[in-house]
PDB file of C-alpha atoms and ligand atoms in Angstrom:
ATOM      1  CA  MET A   1      -8.013   5.914 -41.621  1.00  0.00           C
ATOM      2  CA  ASN A   2      -5.290   4.847 -44.461  1.00  0.00           C
ATOM      3  CA  PRO A   3      -1.651   5.116 -44.127  1.00  0.00           C
ATOM      4  CA  GLY A   4      -0.427   8.840 -43.596  1.00  0.00           C
ATOM      5  CA  ASN A   5      -3.552   9.389 -41.742  1.00  0.00           C
ATOM      6  CA  ARG A   6      -5.630  10.755 -44.794  1.00  0.00           C
ATOM      7  CA  ARG A   7      -9.207   9.549 -45.249  1.00  0.00           C
ATOM      8  CA  THR A   8     -10.046   7.916 -48.444  1.00  0.00           C
ATOM      9  CA  ALA A   9     -13.341   8.468 -50.852  1.00  0.00           C
ATOM     10  CA  LEU A  10     -14.539   6.087 -53.211  1.00  0.00           C
ATOM     11  CA  ILE A  11     -16.369   7.703 -56.203  1.00  0.00           C
ATOM     12  CA  THR A  12     -18.544   5.876 -58.571  1.00  0.00           C
ATOM     13  CA  GLY A  13     -19.059   7.470 -62.021  1.00  0.00           C
ATOM     14  CA  ALA A  14     -15.789   9.576 -61.492  1.00  0.00           C
ATOM     15  CA  SER A  15     -14.821   9.537 -65.138  1.00  0.00           C
ATOM     16  CA  ALA A  16     -17.237  12.575 -65.929  1.00  0.00           C
ATOM     17  CA  GLY A  17     -19.368  15.205 -64.976  1.00  0.00           C
ATOM     18  CA  ILE A  18     -20.498  15.403 -61.157  1.00  0.00           C
ATOM     19  CA  GLY A  19     -18.491  12.518 -60.151  1.00  0.00           C
ATOM     20  CA  ALA A  20     -15.193  13.996 -61.341  1.00  0.00           C
ATOM     21  CA  ALA A  21     -16.088  17.242 -59.542  1.00  0.00           C
ATOM     22  CA  LEU A  22     -16.730  15.380 -56.332  1.00  0.00           C
ATOM     23  CA  ALA A  23     -13.183  13.696 -56.737  1.00  0.00           C
ATOM     24  CA  ARG A  24     -11.810  17.409 -57.222  1.00  0.00           C
ATOM     25  CA  VAL A  25     -13.541  18.504 -54.175  1.00  0.00           C
ATOM     26  CA  TYR A  26     -12.718  15.766 -51.950  1.00  0.00           C
ATOM     27  CA  ALA A  27      -8.936  16.078 -53.133  1.00  0.00           C
ATOM     28  CA  SER A  28      -9.089  19.684 -52.177  1.00  0.00           C
ATOM     29  CA  GLU A  29     -10.205  18.932 -48.757  1.00  0.00           C
ATOM     30  CA  GLY A  30      -7.350  16.547 -48.348  1.00  0.00           C
ATOM     31  CA  TRP A  31      -8.850  13.163 -49.132  1.00  0.00           C
ATOM     32  CA  ASP A  32      -7.347  10.184 -50.897  1.00  0.00           C
ATOM     33  CA  LEU A  33      -9.387   8.790 -53.794  1.00  0.00           C
ATOM     34  CA  ILE A  34     -10.563   5.691 -55.164  1.00  0.00           C
ATOM     35  CA  LEU A  35     -12.309   6.444 -58.591  1.00  0.00           C
ATOM     36  CA  THR A  36     -14.342   4.114 -60.482  1.00  0.00           C
ATOM     37  CA  ALA A  37     -16.348   3.935 -63.754  1.00  0.00           C
ATOM     38  CA  ARG A  38     -16.240   1.815 -66.990  1.00  0.00           C
ATOM     39  CA  ARG A  39     -13.709   4.335 -69.026  1.00  0.00           C
ATOM     40  CA  ALA A  40     -10.234   3.883 -67.955  1.00  0.00           C
ATOM     41  CA  GLY A  41      -8.837   6.810 -70.061  1.00  0.00           C
ATOM     42  CA  PRO A  42     -10.912   9.635 -68.250  1.00  0.00           C
ATOM     43  CA  LEU A  43     -10.282   8.172 -64.849  1.00  0.00           C
ATOM     44  CA  GLU A  44      -6.604   7.985 -65.260  1.00  0.00           C
ATOM     45  CA  ALA A  45      -6.239  11.543 -66.657  1.00  0.00           C
ATOM     46  CA  LEU A  46      -8.055  12.822 -63.611  1.00  0.00           C
ATOM     47  CA  ALA A  47      -6.155  10.583 -61.447  1.00  0.00           C
ATOM     48  CA  GLU A  48      -2.877  12.000 -62.759  1.00  0.00           C
ATOM     49  CA  ASP A  49      -4.068  15.396 -62.255  1.00  0.00           C
ATOM     50  CA  LEU A  50      -5.001  14.828 -58.719  1.00  0.00           C
ATOM     51  CA  ARG A  51      -1.791  13.013 -57.825  1.00  0.00           C
ATOM     52  CA  ARG A  52       0.028  16.336 -58.614  1.00  0.00           C
ATOM     53  CA  THR A  53      -1.724  17.776 -55.673  1.00  0.00           C
ATOM     54  CA  GLY A  54      -0.378  15.143 -53.256  1.00  0.00           C
ATOM     55  CA  CYS A  55      -3.730  13.038 -53.347  1.00  0.00           C
ATOM     56  CA  ALA A  56      -3.046   9.491 -53.575  1.00  0.00           C
ATOM     57  CA  VAL A  57      -5.647   8.020 -56.227  1.00  0.00           C
ATOM     58  CA  THR A  58      -6.364   4.251 -57.175  1.00  0.00           C
ATOM     59  CA  VAL A  59      -8.451   3.661 -60.347  1.00  0.00           C
ATOM     60  CA  LEU A  60     -10.605   0.594 -60.517  1.00  0.00           C
ATOM     61  CA  THR A  61     -12.513   0.168 -63.636  1.00  0.00           C
ATOM     62  CA  ALA A  62     -15.991  -1.670 -63.105  1.00  0.00           C
ATOM     63  CA  ASP A  63     -19.300  -1.740 -65.007  1.00  0.00           C
ATOM     64  CA  LEU A  64     -21.892  -1.215 -62.340  1.00  0.00           C
ATOM     65  CA  ALA A  65     -24.525  -2.694 -64.621  1.00  0.00           C
ATOM     66  CA  ASP A  66     -22.871  -6.118 -63.760  1.00  0.00           C
ATOM     67  CA  PRO A  67     -24.516  -7.720 -60.711  1.00  0.00           C
ATOM     68  CA  ALA A  68     -20.906  -8.991 -59.512  1.00  0.00           C
ATOM     69  CA  ALA A  69     -19.422  -5.562 -59.809  1.00  0.00           C
ATOM     70  CA  PRO A  70     -20.235  -4.243 -56.292  1.00  0.00           C
ATOM     71  CA  ARG A  71     -18.498  -7.049 -54.356  1.00  0.00           C
ATOM     72  CA  ALA A  72     -15.661  -7.241 -56.815  1.00  0.00           C
ATOM     73  CA  LEU A  73     -15.078  -3.692 -55.885  1.00  0.00           C
ATOM     74  CA  TYR A  74     -15.178  -4.210 -52.253  1.00  0.00           C
ATOM     75  CA  ASP A  75     -12.685  -7.193 -52.615  1.00  0.00           C
ATOM     76  CA  ALA A  76     -10.311  -5.353 -54.828  1.00  0.00           C
ATOM     77  CA  ILE A  77     -10.230  -2.334 -52.209  1.00  0.00           C
ATOM     78  CA  LEU A  78      -9.744  -4.696 -49.331  1.00  0.00           C
ATOM     79  CA  GLU A  79      -6.904  -6.577 -51.308  1.00  0.00           C
ATOM     80  CA  ARG A  80      -5.067  -3.249 -51.590  1.00  0.00           C
ATOM     81  CA  GLY A  81      -5.182  -2.587 -47.994  1.00  0.00           C
ATOM     82  CA  LEU A  82      -7.529   0.335 -48.457  1.00  0.00           C
ATOM     83  CA  MET A  83     -10.151   1.633 -46.352  1.00  0.00           C
ATOM     84  CA  VAL A  84     -13.092   3.493 -47.472  1.00  0.00           C
ATOM     85  CA  ASP A  85     -14.113   6.222 -45.139  1.00  0.00           C
ATOM     86  CA  ALA A  86     -16.709   8.029 -47.686  1.00  0.00           C
ATOM     87  CA  LEU A  87     -18.700   6.190 -50.400  1.00  0.00           C
ATOM     88  CA  VAL A  88     -20.385   8.504 -53.115  1.00  0.00           C
ATOM     89  CA  ASN A  89     -22.905   6.361 -55.214  1.00  0.00           C
ATOM     90  CA  ASN A  90     -22.971   8.814 -58.160  1.00  0.00           C
ATOM     91  CA  ALA A  91     -22.717   6.678 -61.313  1.00  0.00           C
ATOM     92  CA  GLY A  92     -25.718   7.003 -63.462  1.00  0.00           C
ATOM     93  CA  PHE A  93     -27.668   7.544 -66.869  1.00  0.00           C
ATOM     94  CA  SER A  94     -31.147   7.885 -68.166  1.00  0.00           C
ATOM     95  CA  ARG A  95     -33.078   6.720 -71.356  1.00  0.00           C
ATOM     96  CA  THR A  96     -35.477   8.824 -72.708  1.00  0.00           C
ATOM     97  CA  ALA A  97     -36.930   7.128 -75.822  1.00  0.00           C
ATOM     98  CA  GLY A  98     -39.946   6.044 -73.821  1.00  0.00           C
ATOM     99  CA  PHE A  99     -40.803   2.786 -71.667  1.00  0.00           C
ATOM    100  CA  LEU A 100     -41.856   0.770 -74.694  1.00  0.00           C
ATOM    101  CA  GLN A 101     -39.100   1.876 -76.828  1.00  0.00           C
ATOM    102  CA  THR A 102     -36.351   1.303 -74.535  1.00  0.00           C
ATOM    103  CA  ASP A 103     -34.426  -1.917 -74.497  1.00  0.00           C
ATOM    104  CA  PRO A 104     -35.381  -3.922 -71.486  1.00  0.00           C
ATOM    105  CA  ALA A 105     -31.583  -4.482 -70.921  1.00  0.00           C
ATOM    106  CA  ASP A 106     -31.026  -0.808 -70.649  1.00  0.00           C
ATOM    107  CA  HIS A 107     -34.008  -0.569 -68.056  1.00  0.00           C
ATOM    108  CA  ALA A 108     -32.179  -3.447 -66.043  1.00  0.00           C
ATOM    109  CA  ALA A 109     -28.922  -1.513 -66.218  1.00  0.00           C
ATOM    110  CA  MET A 110     -30.439   1.656 -65.149  1.00  0.00           C
ATOM    111  CA  ILE A 111     -31.870  -0.228 -61.999  1.00  0.00           C
ATOM    112  CA  ARG A 112     -28.677  -1.823 -61.328  1.00  0.00           C
ATOM    113  CA  VAL A 113     -26.520   1.051 -61.707  1.00  0.00           C
ATOM    114  CA  MET A 114     -28.487   3.776 -59.759  1.00  0.00           C
ATOM    115  CA  LEU A 115     -30.443   1.692 -57.466  1.00  0.00           C
ATOM    116  CA  THR A 116     -29.145  -1.916 -56.671  1.00  0.00           C
ATOM    117  CA  ALA A 117     -25.309  -1.139 -56.941  1.00  0.00           C
ATOM    118  CA  PRO A 118     -25.720   1.968 -54.511  1.00  0.00           C
ATOM    119  CA  VAL A 119     -27.499  -0.296 -51.952  1.00  0.00           C
ATOM    120  CA  GLU A 120     -25.236  -3.014 -52.068  1.00  0.00           C
ATOM    121  CA  LEU A 121     -22.229  -0.845 -51.917  1.00  0.00           C
ATOM    122  CA  ALA A 122     -23.651   0.993 -48.744  1.00  0.00           C
ATOM    123  CA  ARG A 123     -24.388  -2.382 -47.170  1.00  0.00           C
ATOM    124  CA  LEU A 124     -20.886  -3.618 -47.921  1.00  0.00           C
ATOM    125  CA  PHE A 125     -18.796  -0.618 -46.820  1.00  0.00           C
ATOM    126  CA  ALA A 126     -21.141   0.795 -43.965  1.00  0.00           C
ATOM    127  CA  PRO A 127     -20.396  -1.985 -41.558  1.00  0.00           C
ATOM    128  CA  ASP A 128     -16.614  -1.071 -41.475  1.00  0.00           C
ATOM    129  CA  MET A 129     -17.559   2.476 -41.101  1.00  0.00           C
ATOM    130  CA  VAL A 130     -19.630   1.999 -38.155  1.00  0.00           C
ATOM    131  CA  ALA A 131     -17.008  -0.192 -36.816  1.00  0.00           C
ATOM    132  CA  ARG A 132     -14.616   2.743 -36.961  1.00  0.00           C
ATOM    133  CA  SER A 133     -17.385   5.248 -35.753  1.00  0.00           C
ATOM    134  CA  TYR A 134     -16.555   7.384 -38.928  1.00  0.00           C
ATOM    135  CA  GLY A 135     -18.028   7.440 -42.305  1.00  0.00           C
ATOM    136  CA  ARG A 136     -19.723   9.274 -45.060  1.00  0.00           C
ATOM    137  CA  ILE A 137     -22.158   8.270 -47.777  1.00  0.00           C
ATOM    138  CA  ILE A 138     -23.613  10.538 -50.417  1.00  0.00           C
ATOM    139  CA  ASN A 139     -25.985   9.182 -52.804  1.00  0.00           C
ATOM    140  CA  VAL A 140     -26.322  11.098 -55.952  1.00  0.00           C
ATOM    141  CA  ALA A 141     -30.172  11.247 -56.608  1.00  0.00           C
ATOM    142  CA  SER A 142     -32.067  13.863 -58.496  1.00  0.00           C
ATOM    143  CA  LEU A 143     -34.593  16.764 -58.377  1.00  0.00           C
ATOM    144  CA  ALA A 144     -36.395  14.327 -60.480  1.00  0.00           C
ATOM    145  CA  GLY A 145     -36.866  12.079 -57.512  1.00  0.00           C
ATOM    146  CA  ARG A 146     -38.715  14.952 -55.771  1.00  0.00           C
ATOM    147  CA  MET A 147     -40.839  15.608 -58.885  1.00  0.00           C
ATOM    148  CA  PRO A 148     -43.896  14.022 -60.101  1.00  0.00           C
ATOM    149  CA  ALA A 149     -43.316  11.278 -62.577  1.00  0.00           C
ATOM    150  CA  THR A 150     -42.415  12.219 -66.164  1.00  0.00           C
ATOM    151  CA  GLY A 151     -43.051  10.355 -69.529  1.00  0.00           C
ATOM    152  CA  GLY A 152     -40.126   9.310 -71.629  1.00  0.00           C
ATOM    153  CA  ASP A 153     -37.773   8.623 -69.063  1.00  0.00           C
ATOM    154  CA  THR A 154     -40.355   6.670 -66.954  1.00  0.00           C
ATOM    155  CA  LEU A 155     -38.037   4.774 -64.624  1.00  0.00           C
ATOM    156  CA  TYR A 156     -35.484   7.614 -63.800  1.00  0.00           C
ATOM    157  CA  GLY A 157     -37.403   9.541 -61.451  1.00  0.00           C
ATOM    158  CA  PRO A 158     -38.792   6.434 -59.442  1.00  0.00           C
ATOM    159  CA  ILE A 159     -35.225   5.268 -59.190  1.00  0.00           C
ATOM    160  CA  LYS A 160     -34.069   8.666 -57.742  1.00  0.00           C
ATOM    161  CA  SER A 161     -37.207   8.579 -55.295  1.00  0.00           C
ATOM    162  CA  PHE A 162     -35.951   5.364 -54.244  1.00  0.00           C
ATOM    163  CA  LEU A 163     -32.624   6.649 -53.586  1.00  0.00           C
ATOM    164  CA  ILE A 164     -33.778   9.707 -51.520  1.00  0.00           C
ATOM    165  CA  LYS A 165     -36.019   7.391 -49.351  1.00  0.00           C
ATOM    166  CA  ALA A 166     -33.389   4.719 -48.740  1.00  0.00           C
ATOM    167  CA  SER A 167     -30.871   7.599 -47.798  1.00  0.00           C
ATOM    168  CA  GLN A 168     -33.385   9.016 -45.494  1.00  0.00           C
ATOM    169  CA  GLY A 169     -33.817   5.516 -43.786  1.00  0.00           C
ATOM    170  CA  LEU A 170     -29.977   4.808 -43.554  1.00  0.00           C
ATOM    171  CA  PHE A 171     -29.343   8.338 -42.208  1.00  0.00           C
ATOM    172  CA  LEU A 172     -31.878   7.520 -39.521  1.00  0.00           C
ATOM    173  CA  GLU A 173     -30.252   4.256 -38.779  1.00  0.00           C
ATOM    174  CA  LEU A 174     -26.742   5.448 -38.528  1.00  0.00           C
ATOM    175  CA  LYS A 175     -27.328   8.573 -36.739  1.00  0.00           C
ATOM    176  CA  ASP A 176     -25.438   8.037 -33.754  1.00  0.00           C
ATOM    177  CA  THR A 177     -22.661   5.918 -35.326  1.00  0.00           C
ATOM    178  CA  GLY A 178     -20.476   8.785 -36.675  1.00  0.00           C
ATOM    179  CA  VAL A 179     -21.596   7.826 -40.256  1.00  0.00           C
ATOM    180  CA  HIS A 180     -23.245  10.710 -42.157  1.00  0.00           C
ATOM    181  CA  VAL A 181     -25.981   9.917 -44.904  1.00  0.00           C
ATOM    182  CA  THR A 182     -26.965  12.484 -47.578  1.00  0.00           C
ATOM    183  CA  ALA A 183     -29.114  12.227 -50.656  1.00  0.00           C
ATOM    184  CA  LEU A 184     -27.825  14.853 -53.076  1.00  0.00           C
ATOM    185  CA  CYS A 185     -30.483  15.954 -55.595  1.00  0.00           C
ATOM    186  CA  PRO A 186     -29.297  18.170 -58.308  1.00  0.00           C
ATOM    187  CA  GLY A 187     -31.529  19.788 -61.019  1.00  0.00           C
ATOM    188  CA  TYR A 188     -29.985  20.422 -64.520  1.00  0.00           C
ATOM    189  CA  THR A 189     -26.400  20.132 -64.164  1.00  0.00           C
ATOM    190  CA  LEU A 190     -23.802  20.707 -67.050  1.00  0.00           C
ATOM    191  CA  THR A 191     -22.066  17.334 -67.616  1.00  0.00           C
ATOM    192  CA  GLU A 192     -22.264  14.536 -70.190  1.00  0.00           C
ATOM    193  CA  PHE A 193     -25.362  13.278 -68.988  1.00  0.00           C
ATOM    194  CA  HIS A 194     -27.646  15.002 -71.670  1.00  0.00           C
ATOM    195  CA  ASP A 195     -25.083  14.113 -74.373  1.00  0.00           C
ATOM    196  CA  VAL A 196     -25.283  10.265 -73.386  1.00  0.00           C
ATOM    197  CA  ASN A 197     -29.143  10.307 -73.271  1.00  0.00           C
ATOM    198  CA  GLY A 198     -29.248  12.235 -76.521  1.00  0.00           C
ATOM    199  CA  THR A 199     -31.322  15.257 -75.337  1.00  0.00           C
ATOM    200  CA  ARG A 200     -28.649  17.945 -75.275  1.00  0.00           C
ATOM    201  CA  GLU A 201     -30.121  19.913 -78.122  1.00  0.00           C
ATOM    202  CA  GLU A 202     -33.775  19.730 -76.670  1.00  0.00           C
ATOM    203  CA  VAL A 203     -32.914  20.410 -73.097  1.00  0.00           C
ATOM    204  CA  SER A 204     -30.820  23.527 -73.963  1.00  0.00           C
ATOM    205  CA  SER A 205     -33.416  25.032 -75.985  1.00  0.00           C
ATOM    206  CA  ALA A 206     -36.278  24.148 -73.546  1.00  0.00           C
ATOM    207  CA  TYR A 207     -34.524  25.234 -70.244  1.00  0.00           C
ATOM    208  CA  PRO A 208     -32.938  28.790 -69.855  1.00  0.00           C
ATOM    209  CA  ALA A 209     -29.361  29.112 -68.785  1.00  0.00           C
ATOM    210  CA  TRP A 210     -30.407  30.133 -65.089  1.00  0.00           C
ATOM    211  CA  MET A 211     -31.671  26.555 -64.594  1.00  0.00           C
ATOM    212  CA  TRP A 212     -28.396  25.134 -65.113  1.00  0.00           C
ATOM    213  CA  GLN A 213     -25.539  24.780 -62.516  1.00  0.00           C
ATOM    214  CA  THR A 214     -22.121  23.506 -62.891  1.00  0.00           C
ATOM    215  CA  ALA A 215     -20.909  20.214 -61.630  1.00  0.00           C
ATOM    216  CA  GLU A 216     -18.533  21.915 -59.365  1.00  0.00           C
ATOM    217  CA  HIS A 217     -21.196  23.823 -57.665  1.00  0.00           C
ATOM    218  CA  VAL A 218     -23.243  20.552 -57.075  1.00  0.00           C
ATOM    219  CA  ALA A 219     -20.103  18.836 -55.889  1.00  0.00           C
ATOM    220  CA  ARG A 220     -19.270  21.369 -53.239  1.00  0.00           C
ATOM    221  CA  VAL A 221     -22.814  21.484 -51.981  1.00  0.00           C
ATOM    222  CA  GLY A 222     -23.021  17.714 -51.947  1.00  0.00           C
ATOM    223  CA  TYR A 223     -19.641  17.423 -49.771  1.00  0.00           C
ATOM    224  CA  GLU A 224     -20.980  20.380 -47.400  1.00  0.00           C
ATOM    225  CA  ALA A 225     -24.099  18.702 -46.852  1.00  0.00           C
ATOM    226  CA  VAL A 226     -22.687  15.202 -45.879  1.00  0.00           C
ATOM    227  CA  GLU A 227     -20.260  16.925 -43.560  1.00  0.00           C
ATOM    228  CA  ALA A 228     -22.972  18.893 -41.844  1.00  0.00           C
ATOM    229  CA  ASN A 229     -24.670  15.367 -41.576  1.00  0.00           C
ATOM    230  CA  ARG A 230     -27.815  16.852 -43.723  1.00  0.00           C
ATOM    231  CA  PRO A 231     -29.944  13.803 -45.093  1.00  0.00           C
ATOM    232  CA  GLN A 232     -30.809  15.606 -48.168  1.00  0.00           C
ATOM    233  CA  VAL A 233     -29.903  18.518 -50.260  1.00  0.00           C
ATOM    234  CA  THR A 234     -30.983  19.862 -53.435  1.00  0.00           C
ATOM    235  CA  PRO A 235     -28.639  22.474 -54.951  1.00  0.00           C
ATOM    236  CA  GLY A 236     -30.148  25.995 -55.982  1.00  0.00           C
ATOM    237  CA  PHE A 237     -32.954  28.005 -54.843  1.00  0.00           C
ATOM    238  CA  MET A 238     -35.261  27.572 -57.717  1.00  0.00           C
ATOM    239  CA  ASN A 239     -34.826  23.775 -57.611  1.00  0.00           C
ATOM    240  CA  ASN A 240     -36.113  23.808 -54.114  1.00  0.00           C
ATOM    241  CA  VAL A 241     -39.137  26.154 -55.041  1.00  0.00           C
ATOM    242  CA  LEU A 242     -40.185  23.897 -57.907  1.00  0.00           C
ATOM    243  CA  ALA A 243     -40.045  20.599 -55.642  1.00  0.00           C
ATOM    244  CA  GLY A 244     -41.779  22.512 -52.899  1.00  0.00           C
ATOM    245  CA  LEU A 245     -44.594  23.622 -55.428  1.00  0.00           C
ATOM    246  CA  ALA A 246     -44.854  20.149 -56.751  1.00  0.00           C
ATOM    247  CA  LYS A 247     -45.259  18.583 -53.230  1.00  0.00           C
ATOM    248  CA  HIS A 248     -48.032  21.045 -52.376  1.00  0.00           C
ATOM    249  CA  LEU A 249     -49.896  20.832 -55.715  1.00  0.00           C
ATOM    250  CA  PRO A 250     -52.735  18.132 -56.072  1.00  0.00           C
ATOM    251  CA  ASP A 251     -51.414  15.332 -57.899  1.00  0.00           C
ATOM    252  CA  ARG A 252     -53.210  15.627 -61.265  1.00  0.00           C
ATOM    253  CA  VAL A 253     -52.091  19.307 -61.431  1.00  0.00           C
ATOM    254  CA  ALA A 254     -48.590  18.467 -60.730  1.00  0.00           C
ATOM    255  CA  LEU A 255     -48.468  15.748 -63.131  1.00  0.00           C
ATOM    256  CA  ASN A 256     -49.811  17.900 -65.909  1.00  0.00           C
ATOM    257  CA  MET A 257     -47.025  20.536 -64.909  1.00  0.00           C
ATOM    258  CA  VAL A 258     -44.389  17.766 -65.475  1.00  0.00           C
ATOM    259  CA  GLY A 259     -46.256  16.396 -68.550  1.00  0.00           C
ATOM    260  CA  GLY A 260     -45.673  19.718 -70.110  1.00  0.00           C
ATOM    261  CA  HIS A 261     -41.637  19.260 -69.427  1.00  0.00           C
ATOM    262  CA  ALA A 262     -41.959  15.716 -71.411  1.00  0.00           C
ATOM    263  CA  LYS A 263     -43.743  17.548 -74.385  1.00  0.00           C
ATOM    264  CA  ARG A 264     -41.142  20.533 -74.354  1.00  0.00           C
ATOM    265  CA  LEU A 265     -38.491  17.554 -74.939  1.00  0.00           C
ATOM    266  CA  LYS A 266     -40.558  16.338 -77.687  1.00  0.00           C
ATOM    267  CA  ARG A 267     -40.826  13.028 -76.093  1.00  0.00           C
ATOM    268  CA  ILE A 268     -44.476  12.379 -75.939  1.00  0.00           C
TER     269      ILE A 268
HETATM  270  N1  NAP B 301     -26.559  16.102 -65.295  1.00  0.00           N
HETATM  271  C1  NAP B 301     -27.628  16.456 -64.838  1.00  0.00           C
HETATM  272  O1  NAP B 301     -28.564  17.266 -65.049  1.00  0.00           O
HETATM  273  C2  NAP B 301     -28.353  15.519 -63.492  1.00  0.00           C
HETATM  274  C3  NAP B 301     -29.141  15.932 -62.658  1.00  0.00           C
HETATM  275  C4  NAP B 301     -29.624  15.285 -61.646  1.00  0.00           C
HETATM  276  C5  NAP B 301     -29.014  14.187 -61.333  1.00  0.00           C
HETATM  277  N2  NAP B 301     -27.852  13.990 -61.970  1.00  0.00           N
HETATM  278  C6  NAP B 301     -27.218  12.469 -61.889  1.00  0.00           C
HETATM  279  O2  NAP B 301     -26.007  12.784 -61.193  1.00  0.00           O
HETATM  280  C7  NAP B 301     -25.169  11.695 -61.515  1.00  0.00           C
HETATM  281  C8  NAP B 301     -23.964  11.726 -62.285  1.00  0.00           C
HETATM  282  O3  NAP B 301     -24.186  12.068 -63.546  1.00  0.00           O
HETATM  283  P1  NAP B 301     -23.676  13.422 -64.457  1.00  0.00           P
HETATM  284  O4  NAP B 301     -24.472  14.239 -64.793  1.00  0.00           O
HETATM  285  O5  NAP B 301     -22.333  13.626 -63.768  1.00  0.00           O
HETATM  286  O6  NAP B 301     -23.496  12.512 -65.785  1.00  0.00           O
HETATM  287  P2  NAP B 301     -22.137  12.060 -66.613  1.00  0.00           P
HETATM  288  O7  NAP B 301     -21.595  13.280 -66.823  1.00  0.00           O
HETATM  289  O8  NAP B 301     -22.788  11.390 -68.065  1.00  0.00           O
HETATM  290  O9  NAP B 301     -21.598  11.173 -65.725  1.00  0.00           O
HETATM  291  C9  NAP B 301     -21.928   9.879 -65.528  1.00  0.00           C
HETATM  292  C10 NAP B 301     -21.095   8.832 -64.696  1.00  0.00           C
HETATM  293  O10 NAP B 301     -21.448   7.734 -64.561  1.00  0.00           O
HETATM  294  C11 NAP B 301     -20.864   6.639 -64.935  1.00  0.00           C
HETATM  295  N3  NAP B 301     -21.521   5.300 -65.536  1.00  0.00           N
HETATM  296  C12 NAP B 301     -22.418   5.434 -66.515  1.00  0.00           C
HETATM  297  N4  NAP B 301     -22.937   4.048 -66.461  1.00  0.00           N
HETATM  298  C13 NAP B 301     -22.029   3.225 -65.826  1.00  0.00           C
HETATM  299  C14 NAP B 301     -22.045   1.617 -65.526  1.00  0.00           C
HETATM  300  N5  NAP B 301     -22.826   1.089 -66.093  1.00  0.00           N
HETATM  301  N6  NAP B 301     -20.874   1.435 -64.654  1.00  0.00           N
HETATM  302  C15 NAP B 301     -20.271   2.270 -64.071  1.00  0.00           C
HETATM  303  N7  NAP B 301     -20.282   3.668 -64.225  1.00  0.00           N
HETATM  304  C16 NAP B 301     -21.181   4.103 -65.049  1.00  0.00           C
HETATM  305  C17 NAP B 301     -20.059   7.346 -66.206  1.00  0.00           C
HETATM  306  O11 NAP B 301     -18.793   6.626 -66.533  1.00  0.00           O
HETATM  307  P3  NAP B 301     -18.422   5.579 -67.626  1.00  0.00           P
HETATM  308  O12 NAP B 301     -19.298   6.202 -68.980  1.00  0.00           O
HETATM  309  O13 NAP B 301     -16.884   5.885 -67.993  1.00  0.00           O
HETATM  310  O14 NAP B 301     -18.841   4.329 -67.108  1.00  0.00           O
HETATM  311  C18 NAP B 301     -19.848   8.711 -65.826  1.00  0.00           C
HETATM  312  O15 NAP B 301     -18.675   8.789 -65.007  1.00  0.00           O
HETATM  313  C19 NAP B 301     -26.217  10.467 -61.912  1.00  0.00           C
HETATM  314  O16 NAP B 301     -26.511   9.587 -61.190  1.00  0.00           O
HETATM  315  C20 NAP B 301     -27.370  11.286 -62.541  1.00  0.00           C
HETATM  316  O17 NAP B 301     -28.433  10.711 -62.440  1.00  0.00           O
HETATM  317  C21 NAP B 301     -27.572  14.385 -63.045  1.00  0.00           C
END
């Protein structure tokens, strides 16, 4: 625990969307924060807002596509004499142009930001958590990780499936250590995500309002799940129905079902 007996959460991808909402939830629960993402402006604006509530906030910019970033973050945090009691691996993005049309550098960045960096950050921070018999790790995966593969954003679902399985394994390993691990699997959530990948118009017309959740709701569900030590949580009743359906349908039928999704987005 840091000076003043407050716990500290490190949140990646905190400059927007679900990460920023998680920062607000953690602050409202009395935690201090370390916020990271590439854009300093939105991080500083959020930090300023949260400091008014009495929360100590440290901003560290980092590009998690850079292989050196996880270690550099860990070192920067140690240098400041801070301890991380909760790690929220949230940063992420997708590319939807299709496998062959996507720049290989973007594929590499997706894998680094959403797969390698979360693994490395957990490997860096979890030993200290175990040594202190207290820790929380949220890996923000996706409903896509529980569904059959999709065309268009070919690597996104598999990366999120990896994150779910890796979280489950870590949950089992750390079960009796005081460290809780949760994979948070949101469905469609109102954030900057679909603006960044350029599908805002298509997803808004293809999917009705009831399928969309707010980042605030997703963040609250994630926070409560990790506190309750649930290895996995998917916010939203209908999202769980969809994932359950996909799991029990024959592979080919399930794949066709999701193929329809890709067509609705005019991807393939
Ligand atoms: N929105 C959805 O429908 C949805 C559904 C399921 C799962 N998710 C997952 O939820 C997580 C958060 O996404 P969101 O919906 O909140 O999207 P968002 O609003 O676009 O936020 C994404 C965050 O990730 C950060 N980020 C992106 N690339 C980065 C990089 N190279 N290095 C460091 N930070 C990076 C962004 O910050 P900077 O640009 O400042 O670096 C931003 O803070 C992601 O893992 C996403 O896959 C989203």
